[in-house]
Structure formats: structure tokens, C-alpha cells
XYZ file of C-alpha atoms in Angstrom:
428
model
C -28.885 -5.790 -16.819
C -29.356 -6.707 -13.034
C -29.701 -10.383 -14.041
C -26.294 -10.145 -15.902
C -24.727 -8.708 -12.757
C -26.071 -11.692 -10.663
C -25.131 -14.182 -13.228
C -21.600 -12.937 -13.275
C -21.283 -12.602 -9.557
C -22.595 -16.212 -9.053
C -20.356 -17.481 -11.833
C -17.418 -16.065 -10.134
C -18.001 -17.221 -6.746
C -18.801 -20.937 -8.133
C -15.475 -20.853 -9.605
C -13.630 -19.720 -6.626
C -15.356 -22.326 -4.588
C -14.389 -25.049 -7.009
C -10.763 -23.831 -6.497
C -10.181 -22.413 -9.934
C -7.233 -19.666 -9.903
C -8.358 -16.514 -8.648
C -7.837 -14.340 -11.548
C -9.692 -16.683 -13.837
C -12.801 -17.069 -11.624
C -12.974 -13.242 -11.743
C -12.384 -13.114 -15.358
C -14.886 -15.730 -15.857
C -17.694 -13.907 -14.065
C -16.710 -10.533 -15.977
C -16.737 -12.278 -19.404
C -20.275 -13.298 -19.134
C -21.414 -9.699 -18.737
C -19.706 -8.544 -21.874
C -20.568 -11.650 -23.921
C -24.278 -11.209 -23.267
C -24.371 -7.484 -23.488
C -24.359 -6.536 -26.950
C -24.333 -2.773 -26.324
C -20.905 -2.940 -24.981
C -17.722 -3.123 -27.125
C -15.628 -6.090 -25.870
C -12.542 -4.235 -26.470
C -13.427 -2.399 -23.233
C -12.768 -5.741 -21.478
C -9.141 -5.814 -22.519
C -8.579 -2.183 -22.029
C -9.688 -2.295 -18.330
C -7.958 -5.336 -17.615
C -4.503 -3.663 -18.898
C -5.110 -0.331 -17.277
C -6.000 -1.835 -13.960
C -2.341 -3.312 -13.554
C -0.890 0.039 -14.738
C -1.327 2.058 -11.759
C 2.066 3.841 -10.678
C 1.052 3.118 -6.987
C 0.977 -0.515 -7.737
C 4.832 -0.545 -8.471
C 5.251 -0.596 -4.738
C 4.082 -4.233 -4.939
C 7.091 -5.768 -6.850
C 9.473 -3.276 -5.017
C 8.520 -4.554 -1.570
C 8.178 -8.329 -2.696
C 11.636 -7.960 -4.173
C 13.161 -6.363 -0.873
C 11.433 -9.153 1.226
C 12.788 -11.809 -0.946
C 16.550 -10.457 -0.707
C 16.179 -10.355 3.041
C 15.448 -13.954 3.113
C 18.924 -14.548 1.627
C 20.919 -11.979 3.698
C 20.949 -13.801 6.898
C 18.506 -11.191 8.559
C 16.113 -13.655 9.844
C 18.780 -15.524 12.014
C 19.943 -12.172 13.339
C 16.365 -10.792 14.182
C 15.408 -14.228 15.701
C 18.638 -14.034 18.033
C 17.624 -10.501 18.892
C 14.008 -11.670 19.674
C 15.652 -14.397 22.115
C 17.338 -11.709 24.152
C 14.122 -9.591 24.481
C 11.898 -12.609 25.406
C 14.356 -15.063 26.842
C 13.101 -14.720 30.270
C 9.399 -14.556 29.632
C 7.155 -17.644 30.303
C 6.766 -19.531 26.922
C 10.406 -18.931 25.696
C 10.479 -19.791 22.105
C 6.698 -19.136 21.581
C 7.186 -15.487 22.583
C 10.314 -15.515 20.362
C 7.886 -16.773 17.439
C 5.365 -13.970 18.124
C 8.079 -11.273 18.123
C 9.729 -12.439 15.298
C 6.733 -12.205 13.183
C 6.048 -8.871 14.276
C 9.590 -7.593 13.459
C 9.865 -9.493 10.261
C 6.629 -7.924 9.144
C 8.583 -4.808 8.607
C 10.932 -6.740 6.295
C 9.121 -9.408 4.158
C 5.473 -8.086 3.941
C 4.040 -11.459 3.238
C 2.447 -13.662 5.824
C 2.555 -16.964 4.018
C 6.540 -16.466 3.436
C 6.774 -15.705 7.189
C 4.649 -18.479 8.121
C 6.640 -21.113 5.986
C 9.908 -19.711 7.261
C 9.149 -19.891 10.986
C 7.537 -23.406 10.430
C 10.754 -24.612 9.304
C 13.070 -22.701 11.757
C 11.322 -22.685 14.769
C 8.707 -25.346 15.235
C 11.412 -28.006 15.417
C 13.110 -26.374 18.118
C 10.159 -25.562 20.000
C 9.014 -29.282 19.933
C 12.685 -30.156 21.217
C 12.026 -27.558 24.181
C 8.791 -29.642 25.022
C 6.038 -27.742 23.299
C 3.320 -29.828 21.618
C 3.504 -29.898 17.724
C -0.063 -28.344 17.570
C 0.599 -25.537 19.924
C 3.883 -24.572 18.167
C 2.025 -24.718 14.627
C -0.720 -22.722 15.996
C 1.482 -20.188 17.341
C 3.367 -19.701 14.155
C 0.416 -19.576 11.881
C -1.375 -17.003 14.328
C 1.563 -14.733 14.831
C 2.041 -14.617 11.013
C -1.176 -12.706 10.876
C 0.668 -9.920 11.971
C 2.960 -9.561 9.031
C 0.372 -7.952 6.658
C -0.331 -5.199 9.309
C 3.077 -4.168 9.797
C 4.441 -1.873 6.944
C 5.303 -2.586 4.208
C 2.331 -5.103 4.168
C 1.280 -5.864 0.540
C -2.362 -5.799 1.669
C -2.213 -2.110 2.619
C -0.747 -1.304 -0.585
C -3.450 -2.991 -2.539
C -6.093 -1.570 -0.362
C -4.602 2.118 -0.644
C -4.716 1.594 -4.616
C -8.272 0.239 -4.745
C -9.855 2.657 -2.348
C -7.475 5.720 -3.117
C -6.329 5.921 0.323
C -2.991 7.344 1.676
C -0.722 4.231 1.760
C 1.713 6.313 4.030
C -0.966 6.657 6.523
C -1.934 2.983 6.329
C 1.570 2.147 7.083
C 1.646 4.379 10.080
C -1.711 2.717 11.293
C -0.267 -0.626 10.632
C 2.503 0.083 13.253
C -0.017 0.719 15.986
C -2.415 -2.049 15.131
C 0.374 -4.674 14.554
C 1.969 -4.131 18.046
C -1.212 -4.276 19.753
C -1.845 -7.538 18.260
C 1.956 -8.561 19.208
C 1.398 -7.626 22.818
C -1.992 -9.358 23.407
C -0.884 -12.457 21.595
C 2.210 -12.456 23.775
C 0.041 -12.067 26.699
C -2.125 -15.212 25.769
C 1.053 -17.255 24.874
C 2.269 -16.208 28.534
C -0.932 -17.381 30.156
C -1.081 -20.699 28.219
C 2.548 -21.319 28.771
C 2.035 -20.930 32.497
C -0.860 -23.402 32.587
C 1.271 -26.011 30.610
C 4.466 -25.534 32.269
C 6.371 -24.452 29.248
C 9.750 -22.918 30.642
C 11.454 -19.622 29.481
C 14.700 -20.048 27.351
C 16.711 -18.889 30.403
C 16.332 -17.875 33.969
C 19.581 -15.743 34.460
C 20.203 -12.276 33.062
C 22.455 -12.107 29.891
C 25.705 -10.331 30.403
C 26.808 -7.231 28.326
C 29.040 -9.344 26.140
C 25.871 -11.433 25.196
C 24.052 -8.445 24.396
C 26.960 -7.085 22.117
C 26.978 -10.131 20.324
C 23.250 -10.359 19.393
C 21.860 -6.664 19.298
C 24.341 -4.722 16.957
C 23.774 -6.948 14.094
C 19.928 -6.664 14.371
C 19.951 -2.808 14.439
C 20.431 -2.192 10.735
C 17.607 -4.510 9.547
C 15.274 -3.116 12.181
C 15.871 0.354 10.853
C 14.070 -0.432 7.552
C 10.453 0.334 8.706
C 11.689 3.354 10.389
C 13.326 4.550 7.095
C 10.115 3.675 4.977
C 7.698 5.596 7.265
C 10.034 8.606 8.130
C 10.950 8.873 4.465
C 7.276 8.964 3.461
C 6.267 11.312 6.210
C 9.009 13.811 5.593
C 8.159 13.703 1.770
C 11.659 12.524 0.798
C 9.973 9.824 -1.165
C 6.582 8.322 -2.003
C 5.264 4.877 -0.870
C 6.263 3.640 -4.215
C 9.655 4.876 -4.121
C 10.025 3.675 -0.642
C 10.100 0.024 -2.221
C 12.859 0.905 -4.318
C 14.905 2.224 -1.235
C 13.933 -1.070 0.511
C 15.502 -3.062 -2.310
C 18.642 -0.916 -2.229
C 19.026 -1.214 1.599
C 18.219 -5.044 1.346
C 21.167 -5.436 -1.016
C 23.379 -3.197 0.948
C 22.636 -5.312 4.100
C 23.346 -8.711 2.081
C 26.661 -7.771 0.787
C 27.567 -6.180 4.073
C 26.874 -9.363 5.835
C 28.629 -11.150 3.109
C 25.627 -13.491 2.780
C 23.944 -12.283 -0.353
C 25.572 -13.923 -3.453
C 24.892 -13.172 -7.071
C 23.157 -16.666 -7.429
C 20.834 -15.547 -4.690
C 20.095 -12.289 -6.407
C 18.875 -14.186 -9.456
C 16.910 -16.463 -7.695
C 15.368 -13.627 -5.614
C 14.322 -11.873 -8.876
C 12.875 -15.004 -10.224
C 10.700 -15.392 -7.138
C 9.838 -11.690 -7.232
C 8.604 -12.023 -10.811
C 6.276 -14.918 -9.985
C 4.697 -13.433 -6.908
C 4.149 -10.153 -8.560
C 2.855 -11.927 -11.623
C 0.150 -13.674 -9.398
C -0.955 -10.442 -7.655
C -1.260 -8.364 -10.920
C -3.214 -10.814 -12.665
C -5.631 -10.724 -9.770
C -5.811 -6.950 -9.749
C -5.977 -6.819 -13.455
C -9.047 -9.188 -13.600
C -10.722 -7.595 -10.667
C -10.506 -4.149 -12.244
C -12.697 -5.488 -15.004
C -15.205 -6.722 -12.627
C -15.180 -3.553 -10.470
C -15.863 -1.503 -13.737
C -18.810 -3.607 -14.449
C -20.131 -2.978 -11.135
C -19.645 0.696 -11.328
C -21.356 0.912 -14.626
C -24.423 -0.685 -13.452
C -24.338 1.612 -10.384
C -24.306 -1.244 -7.919
C -22.131 0.605 -5.248
C -24.340 3.536 -5.269
C -27.487 1.781 -4.933
C -26.088 -0.749 -2.437
C -24.925 2.355 -0.369
C -28.468 4.000 -0.495
C -30.088 0.873 0.405
C -27.964 0.138 3.401
C -27.891 3.786 4.684
C -31.535 3.781 4.282
C -32.108 0.460 6.265
C -29.409 0.742 8.870
C -29.277 4.094 10.841
C -26.316 3.149 13.251
C -22.805 2.918 12.028
C -21.909 0.561 14.619
C -24.437 -1.845 13.542
C -23.065 -1.557 9.998
C -19.677 -2.300 11.359
C -20.865 -5.396 13.154
C -22.600 -6.737 10.023
C -19.469 -5.964 7.869
C -17.493 -7.846 10.416
C -19.701 -10.807 10.299
C -19.670 -10.777 6.516
C -16.101 -10.497 5.903
C -15.299 -13.398 8.484
C -17.502 -15.763 6.492
C -16.174 -14.427 3.360
C -12.568 -15.030 4.470
C -13.325 -18.495 5.433
C -13.758 -19.418 1.713
C -12.191 -16.648 -0.351
C -8.494 -15.337 -0.678
C -7.801 -12.058 0.974
C -6.500 -10.176 -1.770
C -9.431 -11.385 -4.257
C -12.174 -10.580 -1.867
C -10.526 -7.105 -1.103
C -10.412 -6.191 -4.692
C -13.929 -7.006 -5.412
C -15.533 -5.889 -2.070
C -13.558 -2.825 -1.161
C -15.184 -0.694 -4.086
C -18.539 -1.683 -2.624
C -18.072 -1.262 1.107
C -15.594 1.634 1.281
C -18.295 4.131 -0.172
C -20.870 3.014 2.346
C -18.367 3.356 5.272
C -17.776 6.905 4.261
C -21.551 7.638 3.850
C -21.613 6.757 7.617
C -18.820 9.166 8.407
C -16.166 6.377 9.351
C -12.828 7.146 9.115
C -11.043 5.751 5.957
C -8.137 4.507 7.734
C -10.078 3.055 10.560
C -12.357 1.159 7.983
C -9.238 0.020 6.043
C -7.364 -1.586 9.037
C -10.624 -3.123 10.222
C -11.104 -4.626 6.776
C -7.393 -5.847 6.519
C -7.440 -7.316 9.941
C -10.797 -9.328 9.015
C -8.821 -10.743 5.786
C -5.750 -11.706 8.124
C -8.308 -13.721 10.357
C -9.683 -15.307 7.297
C -6.441 -16.531 6.254
C -6.267 -18.522 9.620
C -9.866 -19.667 9.236
C -10.882 -23.222 8.050
C -12.051 -24.581 5.555
C -9.590 -22.656 3.336
C -7.391 -20.884 5.715
C -4.201 -20.639 3.694
C -2.063 -19.881 6.876
C -3.392 -22.973 8.501
C -2.714 -25.270 5.613
C 0.831 -23.862 4.957
C 2.061 -24.293 8.507
C 0.236 -27.727 8.929
C 1.801 -29.069 5.678
C 5.329 -28.145 6.828
C 5.154 -29.347 10.492
C 2.854 -32.614 9.863
C 0.231 -31.062 12.338
C -3.222 -32.552 11.744
C -5.945 -29.945 10.867
C -8.170 -31.245 13.578
C -5.442 -30.873 16.143
C -4.777 -27.180 14.809
C -8.330 -26.053 14.926
C -8.821 -27.454 18.628
C -5.450 -25.948 19.772
C -6.467 -22.561 18.159
C -9.679 -21.947 20.014
C -8.106 -19.546 22.703
C -6.294 -17.584 19.782
C -9.521 -17.227 17.822
C -11.216 -15.876 20.963
C -8.344 -13.208 21.275
C -8.617 -12.375 17.733
C -12.361 -11.630 18.021
C -11.627 -9.529 21.237
C -9.051 -7.540 18.957
C -11.446 -7.081 16.239
C -13.887 -5.697 18.571
C -11.151 -3.096 19.894
C -10.202 -2.071 16.335
C -13.780 -1.735 15.372
C -15.236 0.059 18.219
C -12.257 2.010 19.678
C -10.845 3.920 16.540
C -7.942 5.310 18.585
C -6.113 1.865 18.057
C -6.348 2.467 14.214
C -6.100 6.114 13.880
C -4.317 7.667 16.996
C -0.796 6.940 15.875
C -1.835 8.536 12.568
C -3.240 11.417 13.975
C -0.072 12.022 16.024
C 2.334 11.961 13.192
C 0.153 13.654 10.507
């Protein structure tokens, strides 16, 4: 049977490398196990594929995707960007600082790093180039700052991880706040340092008047309250993480009609986009559930746990190996796909070493975020470059300081657990 497992895994990876759609790749590997294993009724294949997408917790995915889509049609992005300009206007780097802070704040509204990257590449990069920023630098800042989005609640990656590993989504949301803002601060420091060296000027050198603040700040307050409402409601037991998604949709619709920017036509378009995005995620979840069942039936996670724990005595060595492995995987495989396949294998091993489940989860999600930026298949890199017209080689060259920063942050999250668990311990 081990031969069948190897055959299934190799087939799946081969299909992924050939850029076959993720859910077909995973299903393709799983089907081989059932076809060449006469002792298993093939109806089990269909049963697990269906039940894999029926988890109540997964309802949070379409809810938050829908809320984020509606936010894009409410004029929220422009209001948040004006607010960011007020906060960072006098900082060295100007619009680059706005870019980073906007990604952080929009992470609490959209939950999708690709949507955030595409939106900022269209809105901010042309303005940054007009202010004297190079195309490559503007594109890199946009792509890198978009990594923060899945780390800020309600990131879809945290919802999926919580469902797969049976970890509290509410605690992951709280941890994501600390991790996301730490990444935001360190990235803004790097942007400031690079901007000083290159002579990128602030947006303004004078203080804003009270009239200017009154014009920009109040319109941004209501949207910025959404993450507070979500986390506060979950922590106080008013609603679950799944129900929080429904609350977010209602809140987005109220904002849209309150600002008079959301039309019935936009609602219909938003629902269509939500259905398409949710379908793609659920197909991956359903197919990966089958593959996870195959691994569990053959006791692969248990055997792997026993072997690794017996071979590696230090949990810190284990964490370093996992980091290197996930960084390599992230260069070739989409984050959600790798999460659904690898988390059932790695999470039990981390637990055997006594590693906090929230700590390991955020470390894993951050590795996935780096993978989305890494060549040769970094989705964030290709999305932003295709929109801005930046050459890939220029992007990679310009991104070197940011890669160094990301590796430093990864070490902090790996070996200083307070960054991932401190806020959770404080609130819970």
C-alpha cells in the first residue's frame, strides 16, 4: 500500500508542476489509490469529497469573501487610502508608506491578498511613479505589503487552517492582528530606510489642519471598526467565526448604501464574484479531503510523527527544517493547496514536540505568504507585474531587501512565540 501512496503523491505533484488546476491535480493523485486498491469501495471517494466541503466552519469562507467583494464596491478603499495618507504623509517614503499601511488596514476588510495586490497595483503604482518612485520599487512594495492581508482577520488562510487542524479560528484571528501589525511596522521601517537612500520624498512637509483631519478621518472610522466588531463579537461569545462572516456582509451592505456608492447592479456582480471565488476554494478543499483520508487510512501522519520525533530531539531544529521545507514548497505550489495536504501531516508532529498550535499555525501561514511572493510561481509577483508592466527580473532584483526582511520576521515568529501567542494569551 505504501507504493500506492508514493504513486498518488508523485502523480499529484507532477500534475501541479504541469500547472494543471489544483483540485484536478489532487483528485488525480487520489483516484489512483482507489483504482488500484480493490479492497476499498470507490463510493468512499465521492463520499469524502462531498463531506469535505460540508463543514459548518467553512461557511465563513463565502461569507467573508462576499463581505470583501462588497467592500470593493462601497468606496471604502478610497476612504481608507485617504486616511493612510494622513497617518503617513510626513514619513519618508510618502506613497510607499501609504501602500504598506493600506494593505494592513484593507486586510481586515477583504481577506484576499491577490485582490488587495491587484487593487493597489491599479490605484497606487501609477501615482507612485508620478511622484518619482521607480516602477520596480512601486511594484515590489505593492506585492510585498499585500502579504500582510492573509495575516489580518478575516484572512481566508486562517479560516482554512482552523478547519483543517481543528484550531480556534477566533484565536487565529487575534494572533493575526499581532503578526500582521509587526510585519507592517518592520516593512514601513525598511521602506523608510530605502526611501532615504534613494531620495523619495514625503507626501507633505507641513502639518495637516483640523479641517483636513475632519474631512478624511471620520469617513474611515466605520470601515476600520469591522475587524474590531469581528474579534470582539467572537471573544464575547455574541457570534461564532462563521456567523461573524454574515455580520460582515450586513455591515458591508449598510456601509455601501450609507455612502450611496453600492448599487443593486454591484450587489449582483459581487455575488457572482463570490460564487466563483468560493467554488474554486471549495473544490480544492473537497479534493484535498479525499487525499487526507487516504493518508490517514495508511497511517502516514502517525508514522511520520514517530519517525521525526525519534530522529530529531530538538523542537527548534524541527521548526527550522519545517521553515526551509515550506519555503521550498511555496515556490512551486499554491498556498491553500499545500496547506490542505501538509497541515494534517505537520500539525500532529508540532503537537508532539509541545509547540503551541497557534504559534505553529501562524508560522505556517506566514511561510505560505512568503511563497506567494517567491519565484518561479509566486502569484503575487505575477499579478502585480502583469498589471504594472514591471519585468520579472527587475522585480526579483528590487525585492532582495524585502526578502531579507521577511526571513528576519520569519525567524522572529518561529523562535519568539510571544509575537504569535502574546495577544492571544492577553485576550483569552
